[in-house]
Amino acid sequence: MNEILNHMLLADFVSSSKAKYLQDVQSNDGKAEEWTVVMGNEAGDLDTIASSIAFAWLRTKVLEQPTISLLQMGREDLDLRAENLHALHLAGLSQPKDQLLFVTDLAEFKPFPSSRFALVDHNRLASTFTPAEPPSVVAIVDHHADEGLYTDTAEPRIVSPAGSCASHIASLFDIAELPPELATLLLSAILIDTDGLKPGGKAIDVDRKAAAFLAPKSTLASSLPPVNVLEASSTNSSGPNSLFEIEAIKSLSEELSTMKNDVSHLGPRDLLRRDYKEYEFVLPWHADKPTIRAGLSTVPVRLKQWALDGKLETEGEAWMKERGLHILGVLTAYRGATKGKRKREMAWMVRTDSPPSDGFDFDVLAERLWDGLEKDAILEVKKHKKFAAGTLDNVPGQLRVRVYTQNPQATRKITAPALKAIMEGPL
Ligand SMILES: [Mn+2]
């Protein structure tokens, strides 16, 4: 065990790794190839950030392999999520925009300077990472649908359900290896992803176990009940003796979720890019097997509040042009005004002014999309009453649009694989 690192503050670890890595990249003498680059997904939520920082710590310390956490977002995008800034602050990162490494920091280095990757909170390496050597994925820890890749190179390769990827990450740690700031960061991610371990919600056993393991090691420790009580409480998913009911855990959850839900300062463009993922699909049913690009934006505000009067179409189209998309799905999640029930809507746009191949038939693509969505047994879409009976096929310009309400339980974790199946399925 590396004693020096063990006593190092998380903030120092993060910023010194970044400085060393950038130095090795700039020296251009092959040293950047000695590093493993660990990345979360491009949506950049707290789970992704916490998981990648923690995995970099673990790999550097336990395996003594230099590992750097790289955030798949621009530096300025960090401001789009107040809860991330807050949790990073609690973890001692007071200047996260300077301390962390962002993809935009490496934009000038082509080909990509390192070829060894660890993936957390996703399990397919983005096609934008093209190093000189063929890339190799040496570890995966994730809670999304398993795409079955890198089975012969990734070790560990953990891809299984959990409310939060951070829970799987926590399970890899020995208690002695975990600095308090890191425990706080992982715990914060778990609490955000599971509504504070709410009974009947997204938390499963692995999340409760991880939270009970992390809490006494975290900066909350002094305001918690004794460890044996905590451990016992991790086996109760509800009731007065559950972790959910512990005051310090409750108050941290509420603090974080209040920040997460306050997006009142964000306009449509920021709402579309704040929690955004991108996909490429090769269409096997089209004669020349073109590749199309699709984006899925999760937005915590109902369409009525920001997307009326043509804003959905104009802002959606502008974002699609900026990202070079053929398809954009806008997935809203919010609570209903009357009983506070969870609700979801989806707006889909197909942009037809930039065909992926000569003579590409957008009618076939759009029909396949509408048909696939409307027949999906889990999504349970219904036409949205407020948006012209759900069909705006004749929007001026080059857009086809349909808007639905959907099963309130189906998040992007369900929608993304459904979209993939619709696009890549047989004719
Ligand atoms: Mn996640």
CSV table of C-alpha atoms and ligand atoms in Angstrom, one decimal:
chain,number,residue,atom,x,y,z
A,1,MET,CA,0.0,0.0,0.0
A,2,ASN,CA,1.2,3.4,-0.9
A,3,GLU,CA,1.3,5.3,2.4
A,4,ILE,CA,1.9,8.7,0.9
A,5,LEU,CA,-1.1,8.6,-1.3
A,6,ASN,CA,-3.2,7.3,1.5
A,7,HIS,CA,-2.8,10.5,3.4
A,8,MET,CA,-3.1,12.7,0.4
A,9,LEU,CA,-6.2,14.9,0.1
A,10,LEU,CA,-8.5,14.1,-2.8
A,11,ALA,CA,-8.2,17.6,-4.2
A,12,ASP,CA,-4.4,17.3,-4.3
A,13,PHE,CA,-4.6,13.9,-5.9
A,14,VAL,CA,-6.9,15.2,-8.6
A,15,SER,CA,-5.0,18.3,-9.5
A,16,SER,CA,-1.6,16.7,-9.3
A,17,SER,CA,-2.7,13.8,-11.6
A,18,LYS,CA,-4.0,16.3,-14.0
A,19,ALA,CA,-0.8,18.3,-14.1
A,20,LYS,CA,1.3,15.2,-14.5
A,21,TYR,CA,-0.8,13.8,-17.2
A,22,LEU,CA,-0.9,17.1,-19.2
A,23,GLN,CA,2.9,17.3,-18.9
A,24,ASP,CA,3.3,13.8,-20.3
A,25,VAL,CA,0.9,14.6,-23.1
A,26,GLN,CA,2.7,17.7,-24.0
A,27,SER,CA,6.1,16.1,-23.9
A,28,ASN,CA,4.9,13.9,-26.8
A,29,ASP,CA,7.5,11.2,-26.0
A,30,GLY,CA,5.1,8.3,-25.5
A,31,LYS,CA,4.7,8.8,-21.7
A,32,ALA,CA,1.0,9.5,-22.1
A,33,GLU,CA,0.6,5.9,-23.2
A,34,GLU,CA,1.6,4.7,-19.7
A,35,TRP,CA,-1.6,6.2,-18.4
A,36,THR,CA,-5.1,4.7,-18.1
A,37,VAL,CA,-7.8,7.2,-18.9
A,38,VAL,CA,-11.0,6.6,-16.9
A,39,MET,CA,-14.2,8.2,-18.2
A,40,GLY,CA,-17.8,8.4,-17.2
A,41,ASN,CA,-20.5,9.1,-19.7
A,42,GLU,CA,-21.1,12.4,-21.5
A,43,ALA,CA,-24.2,13.3,-19.6
A,44,GLY,CA,-21.9,14.4,-16.8
A,45,ASP,CA,-24.2,13.7,-13.8
A,46,LEU,CA,-22.7,13.3,-10.3
A,47,ASP,CA,-22.7,9.5,-10.6
A,48,THR,CA,-20.4,9.7,-13.6
A,49,ILE,CA,-18.1,12.3,-12.1
A,50,ALA,CA,-17.8,10.6,-8.7
A,51,SER,CA,-17.4,7.2,-10.2
A,52,SER,CA,-14.5,8.2,-12.5
A,53,ILE,CA,-12.7,10.2,-9.8
A,54,ALA,CA,-13.0,7.3,-7.4
A,55,PHE,CA,-11.9,4.7,-9.9
A,56,ALA,CA,-8.9,6.8,-10.8
A,57,TRP,CA,-8.0,6.9,-7.1
A,58,LEU,CA,-8.4,3.2,-6.7
A,59,ARG,CA,-6.4,2.2,-9.7
A,60,THR,CA,-3.6,4.6,-9.0
A,61,LYS,CA,-3.4,3.5,-5.4
A,62,VAL,CA,-4.1,-0.2,-5.3
A,63,LEU,CA,-2.7,-1.2,-8.7
A,64,GLU,CA,-0.1,1.6,-8.7
A,65,GLN,CA,-1.0,2.3,-12.3
A,66,PRO,CA,-1.2,6.0,-13.2
A,67,THR,CA,-4.8,6.7,-14.0
A,68,ILE,CA,-6.5,10.0,-14.8
A,69,SER,CA,-10.1,10.9,-14.6
A,70,LEU,CA,-11.3,12.6,-17.8
A,71,LEU,CA,-14.7,14.3,-17.9
A,72,GLN,CA,-16.5,14.0,-21.2
A,73,MET,CA,-17.9,17.5,-21.1
A,74,GLY,CA,-16.7,21.1,-21.6
A,75,ARG,CA,-15.4,23.0,-18.6
A,76,GLU,CA,-18.2,25.5,-18.7
A,77,ASP,CA,-20.8,22.7,-18.7
A,78,LEU,CA,-19.9,22.0,-15.1
A,79,ASP,CA,-22.0,25.0,-14.2
A,80,LEU,CA,-25.2,23.5,-15.5
A,81,ARG,CA,-25.5,21.2,-12.5
A,82,ALA,CA,-25.4,23.0,-9.1
A,83,GLU,CA,-25.6,19.7,-7.2
A,84,ASN,CA,-22.3,18.6,-8.8
A,85,LEU,CA,-20.5,21.7,-7.8
A,86,HIS,CA,-21.9,21.4,-4.3
A,87,ALA,CA,-20.9,17.7,-3.9
A,88,LEU,CA,-17.4,18.4,-5.3
A,89,HIS,CA,-17.1,21.2,-2.8
A,90,LEU,CA,-18.1,18.8,0.1
A,91,ALA,CA,-15.3,16.6,-1.2
A,92,GLY,CA,-12.8,19.3,-0.9
A,93,LEU,CA,-12.6,20.3,-4.6
A,94,SER,CA,-13.1,24.1,-4.2
A,95,GLN,CA,-12.0,24.9,-7.8
A,96,PRO,CA,-13.3,21.9,-9.7
A,97,LYS,CA,-13.1,23.7,-13.1
A,98,ASP,CA,-9.3,24.1,-12.6
A,99,GLN,CA,-8.7,20.8,-10.7
A,100,LEU,CA,-10.4,18.4,-13.0
A,101,LEU,CA,-9.5,17.4,-16.6
A,102,PHE,CA,-12.1,18.0,-19.3
A,103,VAL,CA,-12.2,16.6,-22.9
A,104,THR,CA,-11.9,20.1,-24.2
A,105,ASP,CA,-8.4,20.3,-22.5
A,106,LEU,CA,-7.2,17.6,-24.9
A,107,ALA,CA,-9.0,18.8,-28.0
A,108,GLU,CA,-5.7,20.0,-29.6
A,109,PHE,CA,-3.9,16.7,-29.2
A,110,LYS,CA,-4.6,14.5,-32.2
A,111,PRO,CA,-4.6,11.5,-32.4
A,112,PHE,CA,-5.9,11.1,-28.8
A,113,PRO,CA,-2.7,10.8,-26.7
A,114,SER,CA,-3.6,7.6,-24.7
A,115,SER,CA,-4.9,4.3,-25.8
A,116,ARG,CA,-5.8,2.5,-22.5
A,117,PHE,CA,-9.3,3.3,-21.2
A,118,ALA,CA,-11.4,2.4,-18.2
A,119,LEU,CA,-15.2,3.0,-18.5
A,120,VAL,CA,-17.5,3.8,-15.7
A,121,ASP,CA,-21.2,4.6,-15.8
A,122,HIS,CA,-21.3,3.5,-19.5
A,123,ASN,CA,-19.9,0.4,-21.3
A,124,ARG,CA,-19.0,1.4,-24.9
A,125,LEU,CA,-16.1,3.6,-25.7
A,126,ALA,CA,-17.2,6.7,-27.6
A,127,SER,CA,-16.1,6.7,-31.2
A,128,THR,CA,-14.5,10.1,-30.8
A,129,PHE,CA,-11.6,8.6,-28.9
A,130,THR,CA,-9.2,7.5,-31.7
A,131,PRO,CA,-5.6,7.1,-30.5
A,132,ALA,CA,-2.7,6.2,-32.7
A,133,GLU,CA,-2.7,2.7,-31.2
A,134,PRO,CA,-5.9,0.6,-31.3
A,135,PRO,CA,-7.7,1.5,-28.1
A,136,SER,CA,-8.0,-1.1,-25.3
A,137,VAL,CA,-10.7,-1.0,-22.6
A,138,VAL,CA,-9.1,-2.4,-19.5
A,139,ALA,CA,-11.9,-2.1,-17.0
A,140,ILE,CA,-15.7,-1.5,-16.9
A,141,VAL,CA,-17.9,-0.7,-14.0
A,142,ASP,CA,-21.5,0.2,-15.0
A,143,HIS,CA,-25.2,0.0,-14.3
A,144,HIS,CA,-26.6,0.5,-17.8
A,145,ALA,CA,-27.8,-2.2,-20.3
A,146,ASP,CA,-24.7,-4.4,-21.2
A,147,GLU,CA,-23.6,-4.0,-24.8
A,148,GLY,CA,-21.4,-7.1,-24.3
A,149,LEU,CA,-18.2,-5.4,-25.5
A,150,TYR,CA,-14.5,-5.8,-24.3
A,151,THR,CA,-15.2,-9.1,-22.6
A,152,ASP,CA,-11.6,-10.3,-23.2
A,153,THR,CA,-9.8,-7.1,-22.1
A,154,ALA,CA,-11.8,-5.6,-19.2
A,155,GLU,CA,-10.9,-6.6,-15.7
A,156,PRO,CA,-12.9,-5.9,-13.6
A,157,ARG,CA,-15.9,-6.0,-15.9
A,158,ILE,CA,-18.9,-5.2,-13.7
A,159,VAL,CA,-22.1,-4.4,-15.6
A,160,SER,CA,-25.1,-5.0,-13.5
A,161,PRO,CA,-28.2,-3.2,-12.1
A,162,ALA,CA,-27.8,-0.6,-9.3
A,163,GLY,CA,-29.5,2.7,-8.5
A,164,SER,CA,-26.1,4.3,-8.9
A,165,CYS,CA,-22.8,3.2,-10.6
A,166,ALA,CA,-21.1,4.7,-7.5
A,167,SER,CA,-22.5,1.8,-5.5
A,168,HIS,CA,-20.6,-0.7,-7.6
A,169,ILE,CA,-17.5,1.5,-7.4
A,170,ALA,CA,-17.8,1.6,-3.6
A,171,SER,CA,-17.9,-2.2,-3.5
A,172,LEU,CA,-14.4,-2.4,-4.9
A,173,PHE,CA,-12.8,-0.4,-2.1
A,174,ASP,CA,-11.3,-1.8,1.1
A,175,ILE,CA,-12.4,0.6,3.9
A,176,ALA,CA,-8.7,1.5,4.6
A,177,GLU,CA,-8.2,2.8,1.1
A,178,LEU,CA,-11.0,5.3,1.2
A,179,PRO,CA,-10.3,8.9,2.1
A,180,PRO,CA,-13.3,10.7,3.7
A,181,GLU,CA,-13.8,13.2,0.9
A,182,LEU,CA,-14.1,10.4,-1.6
A,183,ALA,CA,-16.6,8.5,0.6
A,184,THR,CA,-18.7,11.7,0.7
A,185,LEU,CA,-18.5,12.1,-3.1
A,186,LEU,CA,-19.7,8.6,-3.8
A,187,LEU,CA,-22.3,8.7,-1.1
A,188,SER,CA,-23.7,12.0,-2.6
A,189,ALA,CA,-24.0,10.3,-6.0
A,190,ILE,CA,-25.9,7.4,-4.5
A,191,LEU,CA,-28.3,9.7,-2.7
A,192,ILE,CA,-29.0,11.8,-5.8
A,193,ASP,CA,-29.6,8.7,-7.9
A,194,THR,CA,-31.9,7.0,-5.5
A,195,ASP,CA,-33.9,9.9,-4.0
A,196,GLY,CA,-32.0,9.5,-0.8
A,197,LEU,CA,-32.5,5.7,-0.7
A,198,LYS,CA,-36.2,6.2,-0.8
A,199,PRO,CA,-38.2,3.0,0.0
A,200,GLY,CA,-39.8,1.6,-3.1
A,201,GLY,CA,-37.6,3.8,-5.3
A,202,LYS,CA,-34.5,3.1,-7.4
A,203,ALA,CA,-32.2,1.9,-4.6
A,204,ILE,CA,-31.6,-1.8,-4.5
A,205,ASP,CA,-29.5,-3.8,-2.0
A,206,VAL,CA,-26.2,-2.9,-3.5
A,207,ASP,CA,-27.0,0.8,-3.1
A,208,ARG,CA,-28.0,0.4,0.6
A,209,LYS,CA,-25.0,-1.7,1.3
A,210,ALA,CA,-22.7,0.8,-0.3
A,211,ALA,CA,-24.3,3.8,1.5
A,212,ALA,CA,-23.9,2.0,4.9
A,213,PHE,CA,-20.2,1.3,4.0
A,214,LEU,CA,-19.5,4.9,2.9
A,215,ALA,CA,-21.4,6.9,5.4
A,216,PRO,CA,-19.2,6.2,8.5
A,217,LYS,CA,-16.1,6.9,6.5
A,218,SER,CA,-17.5,10.1,5.0
A,219,THR,CA,-17.4,13.7,6.3
A,220,LEU,CA,-20.9,13.1,7.8
A,221,ALA,CA,-19.5,10.5,10.2
A,222,SER,CA,-19.7,12.6,13.4
A,223,SER,CA,-23.4,13.1,13.0
A,224,LEU,CA,-24.3,9.4,12.3
A,225,PRO,CA,-25.4,6.6,14.7
A,226,PRO,CA,-22.7,3.9,15.6
A,227,VAL,CA,-21.4,1.7,12.8
A,228,ASN,CA,-23.2,-1.5,14.0
A,229,VAL,CA,-26.6,0.4,13.9
A,230,LEU,CA,-25.8,1.7,10.4
A,231,GLU,CA,-24.9,-1.8,9.2
A,232,ALA,CA,-28.1,-3.2,10.6
A,233,SER,CA,-30.1,-0.4,8.9
A,234,SER,CA,-28.6,-1.2,5.5
A,235,THR,CA,-30.6,-4.4,5.5
A,236,ASN,CA,-33.9,-2.5,6.0
A,237,SER,CA,-35.2,-0.9,2.8
A,238,SER,CA,-37.9,1.0,4.7
A,239,GLY,CA,-39.2,1.7,8.2
A,240,PRO,CA,-37.8,3.7,11.1
A,241,ASN,CA,-34.6,1.6,11.3
A,242,SER,CA,-33.7,2.2,7.6
A,243,LEU,CA,-30.8,4.3,6.3
A,244,PHE,CA,-33.4,6.5,4.6
A,245,GLU,CA,-34.6,7.7,8.0
A,246,ILE,CA,-31.2,8.8,9.4
A,247,GLU,CA,-31.3,12.5,9.8
A,248,ALA,CA,-27.8,13.4,8.4
A,249,ILE,CA,-28.5,11.3,5.3
A,250,LYS,CA,-31.9,12.9,4.9
A,251,SER,CA,-30.5,16.4,5.1
A,252,LEU,CA,-27.7,15.7,2.6
A,253,SER,CA,-30.2,14.2,0.2
A,254,GLU,CA,-32.5,17.1,0.4
A,255,GLU,CA,-29.8,19.6,0.0
A,256,LEU,CA,-28.6,17.9,-3.2
A,257,SER,CA,-32.0,17.3,-4.7
A,258,THR,CA,-33.1,20.9,-4.1
A,259,MET,CA,-30.1,22.0,-6.1
A,260,LYS,CA,-30.7,19.4,-8.8
A,261,ASN,CA,-34.3,20.4,-9.3
A,262,ASP,CA,-33.6,24.1,-9.5
A,263,VAL,CA,-33.0,24.7,-13.2
A,264,SER,CA,-35.1,27.9,-13.3
A,265,HIS,CA,-32.0,29.8,-14.5
A,266,LEU,CA,-31.5,27.6,-17.5
A,267,GLY,CA,-32.9,28.4,-21.0
A,268,PRO,CA,-34.0,25.8,-23.6
A,269,ARG,CA,-30.4,25.3,-25.0
A,270,ASP,CA,-29.0,24.7,-21.6
A,271,LEU,CA,-31.9,22.3,-20.7
A,272,LEU,CA,-31.2,20.3,-23.9
A,273,ARG,CA,-27.4,20.0,-23.2
A,274,ARG,CA,-27.4,19.7,-19.4
A,275,ASP,CA,-28.1,15.9,-19.3
A,276,TYR,CA,-27.4,14.7,-22.8
A,277,LYS,CA,-26.2,11.5,-24.4
A,278,GLU,CA,-25.3,10.7,-28.0
A,279,TYR,CA,-25.4,7.5,-30.1
A,280,GLU,CA,-24.4,6.3,-33.5
A,281,PHE,CA,-26.4,3.6,-35.3
A,282,VAL,CA,-25.5,1.7,-38.5
A,283,LEU,CA,-28.8,1.0,-40.3
A,284,PRO,CA,-28.7,-2.6,-41.6
A,285,TRP,CA,-32.0,-2.2,-43.4
A,286,HIS,CA,-30.8,0.6,-45.6
A,287,ALA,CA,-29.1,-0.4,-48.9
A,288,ASP,CA,-25.8,1.4,-48.2
A,289,LYS,CA,-25.8,0.8,-44.4
A,290,PRO,CA,-25.3,4.5,-43.5
A,291,THR,CA,-24.5,5.6,-39.9
A,292,ILE,CA,-26.8,8.1,-38.3
A,293,ARG,CA,-26.4,10.1,-35.2
A,294,ALA,CA,-29.0,10.4,-32.4
A,295,GLY,CA,-29.1,12.4,-29.2
A,296,LEU,CA,-31.2,12.0,-26.1
A,297,SER,CA,-31.7,15.0,-23.8
A,298,THR,CA,-33.2,14.3,-20.4
A,299,VAL,CA,-34.9,17.5,-19.1
A,300,PRO,CA,-36.4,17.9,-15.6
A,301,VAL,CA,-39.0,20.4,-16.7
A,302,ARG,CA,-42.3,19.7,-18.6
A,303,LEU,CA,-42.5,20.9,-22.2
A,304,LYS,CA,-45.3,23.3,-21.4
A,305,GLN,CA,-42.8,25.4,-19.4
A,306,TRP,CA,-40.2,25.9,-22.0
A,307,ALA,CA,-41.0,24.4,-25.4
A,308,LEU,CA,-44.2,26.0,-26.5
A,309,ASP,CA,-44.7,28.5,-29.4
A,310,GLY,CA,-42.3,26.8,-31.7
A,311,LYS,CA,-39.4,26.8,-29.2
A,312,LEU,CA,-39.2,23.0,-29.2
A,313,GLU,CA,-38.7,23.0,-32.9
A,314,THR,CA,-36.3,26.0,-33.2
A,315,GLU,CA,-34.2,25.2,-30.2
A,316,GLY,CA,-34.3,21.5,-31.0
A,317,GLU,CA,-33.2,22.0,-34.6
A,318,ALA,CA,-30.4,24.4,-33.5
A,319,TRP,CA,-29.0,21.8,-31.1
A,320,MET,CA,-29.3,19.1,-33.7
A,321,LYS,CA,-27.3,21.2,-36.2
A,322,GLU,CA,-24.7,22.0,-33.5
A,323,ARG,CA,-24.3,18.2,-32.8
A,324,GLY,CA,-24.8,17.0,-36.3
A,325,LEU,CA,-27.8,14.9,-35.4
A,326,HIS,CA,-30.4,13.2,-37.5
A,327,ILE,CA,-32.6,12.3,-34.6
A,328,LEU,CA,-33.2,14.1,-31.3
A,329,GLY,CA,-35.3,12.7,-28.4
A,330,VAL,CA,-36.2,15.1,-25.6
A,331,LEU,CA,-37.2,13.2,-22.5
A,332,THR,CA,-38.9,15.2,-19.8
A,333,ALA,CA,-39.4,14.1,-16.3
A,334,TYR,CA,-41.4,16.1,-13.8
A,335,ARG,CA,-44.0,15.9,-11.0
A,336,GLY,CA,-47.6,16.6,-11.8
A,337,ALA,CA,-49.2,19.7,-10.2
A,338,THR,CA,-52.0,18.0,-8.3
A,339,LYS,CA,-50.7,14.9,-6.6
A,340,GLY,CA,-47.0,15.3,-7.2
A,341,LYS,CA,-47.1,12.1,-9.3
A,342,ARG,CA,-44.1,11.4,-11.5
A,343,LYS,CA,-44.7,12.1,-15.2
A,344,ARG,CA,-42.7,11.8,-18.4
A,345,GLU,CA,-43.1,13.2,-21.9
A,346,MET,CA,-41.0,12.6,-25.0
A,347,ALA,CA,-40.6,14.8,-28.1
A,348,TRP,CA,-38.9,13.3,-31.1
A,349,MET,CA,-37.4,15.2,-34.0
A,350,VAL,CA,-36.0,13.9,-37.3
A,351,ARG,CA,-34.0,16.4,-39.2
A,352,THR,CA,-34.0,15.8,-43.0
A,353,ASP,CA,-31.6,18.4,-44.4
A,354,SER,CA,-28.4,16.5,-43.9
A,355,PRO,CA,-28.8,12.9,-45.3
A,356,PRO,CA,-26.2,10.4,-44.1
A,357,SER,CA,-25.9,9.0,-47.6
A,358,ASP,CA,-26.9,9.8,-51.2
A,359,GLY,CA,-30.6,9.3,-51.8
A,360,PHE,CA,-31.3,8.5,-48.1
A,361,ASP,CA,-35.0,8.0,-47.5
A,362,PHE,CA,-36.1,9.9,-44.4
A,363,ASP,CA,-39.7,8.8,-44.8
A,364,VAL,CA,-38.6,5.2,-44.1
A,365,LEU,CA,-36.5,6.3,-41.1
A,366,ALA,CA,-39.3,8.5,-39.6
A,367,GLU,CA,-41.9,5.7,-40.1
A,368,ARG,CA,-39.6,3.2,-38.5
A,369,LEU,CA,-39.1,5.5,-35.5
A,370,TRP,CA,-42.8,6.4,-35.0
A,371,ASP,CA,-43.8,2.8,-35.5
A,372,GLY,CA,-41.2,1.4,-33.1
A,373,LEU,CA,-41.9,3.9,-30.4
A,374,GLU,CA,-45.7,3.5,-30.7
A,375,LYS,CA,-45.5,-0.2,-30.5
A,376,ASP,CA,-43.0,-0.5,-27.6
A,377,ALA,CA,-44.6,-2.4,-24.8
A,378,ILE,CA,-42.5,-0.7,-22.0
A,379,LEU,CA,-42.5,2.9,-23.2
A,380,GLU,CA,-46.3,2.9,-23.5
A,381,VAL,CA,-46.4,6.2,-25.5
A,382,LYS,CA,-49.6,8.1,-26.0
A,383,LYS,CA,-50.1,11.1,-28.2
A,384,HIS,CA,-49.5,14.3,-26.3
A,385,LYS,CA,-52.7,16.3,-26.1
A,386,LYS,CA,-51.1,19.7,-25.8
A,387,PHE,CA,-49.0,19.4,-28.9
A,388,ALA,CA,-51.4,19.3,-31.9
A,389,ALA,CA,-52.6,15.8,-31.1
A,390,GLY,CA,-49.0,14.7,-30.9
A,391,THR,CA,-48.1,15.0,-34.5
A,392,LEU,CA,-46.5,18.0,-36.1
A,393,ASP,CA,-45.4,16.4,-39.3
A,394,ASN,CA,-45.5,19.6,-41.4
A,395,VAL,CA,-43.3,21.9,-39.4
A,396,PRO,CA,-41.8,24.5,-41.7
A,397,GLY,CA,-38.2,23.6,-42.7
A,398,GLN,CA,-36.7,20.2,-42.5
A,399,LEU,CA,-38.1,18.7,-39.3
A,400,ARG,CA,-40.5,15.9,-38.6
A,401,VAL,CA,-41.8,16.0,-35.0
A,402,ARG,CA,-43.9,13.8,-32.8
A,403,VAL,CA,-44.7,14.4,-29.1
A,404,TYR,CA,-45.9,11.8,-26.6
A,405,THR,CA,-46.6,11.2,-23.0
A,406,GLN,CA,-45.1,7.9,-21.7
A,407,ASN,CA,-44.7,5.4,-18.9
A,408,PRO,CA,-43.5,7.5,-16.0
A,409,GLN,CA,-41.1,4.7,-14.9
A,410,ALA,CA,-39.2,4.4,-18.1
A,411,THR,CA,-36.0,6.5,-17.9
A,412,ARG,CA,-33.4,7.0,-20.6
A,413,LYS,CA,-31.9,3.7,-19.4
A,414,ILE,CA,-34.9,2.0,-21.1
A,415,THR,CA,-35.4,4.5,-24.0
A,416,ALA,CA,-31.8,4.3,-25.3
A,417,PRO,CA,-31.7,0.5,-25.8
A,418,ALA,CA,-35.2,0.7,-27.3
A,419,LEU,CA,-34.1,3.3,-29.8
A,420,LYS,CA,-31.1,1.2,-30.7
A,421,ALA,CA,-33.3,-1.8,-31.3
A,422,ILE,CA,-35.7,0.3,-33.4
A,423,MET,CA,-32.8,1.6,-35.5
A,424,GLU,CA,-30.7,-1.5,-35.8
A,425,GLY,CA,-33.4,-4.1,-36.0
A,426,PRO,CA,-34.3,-6.1,-39.1
A,427,LEU,CA,-36.7,-4.6,-41.6
B,1,MN,MN,-25.2,6.4,-13.6
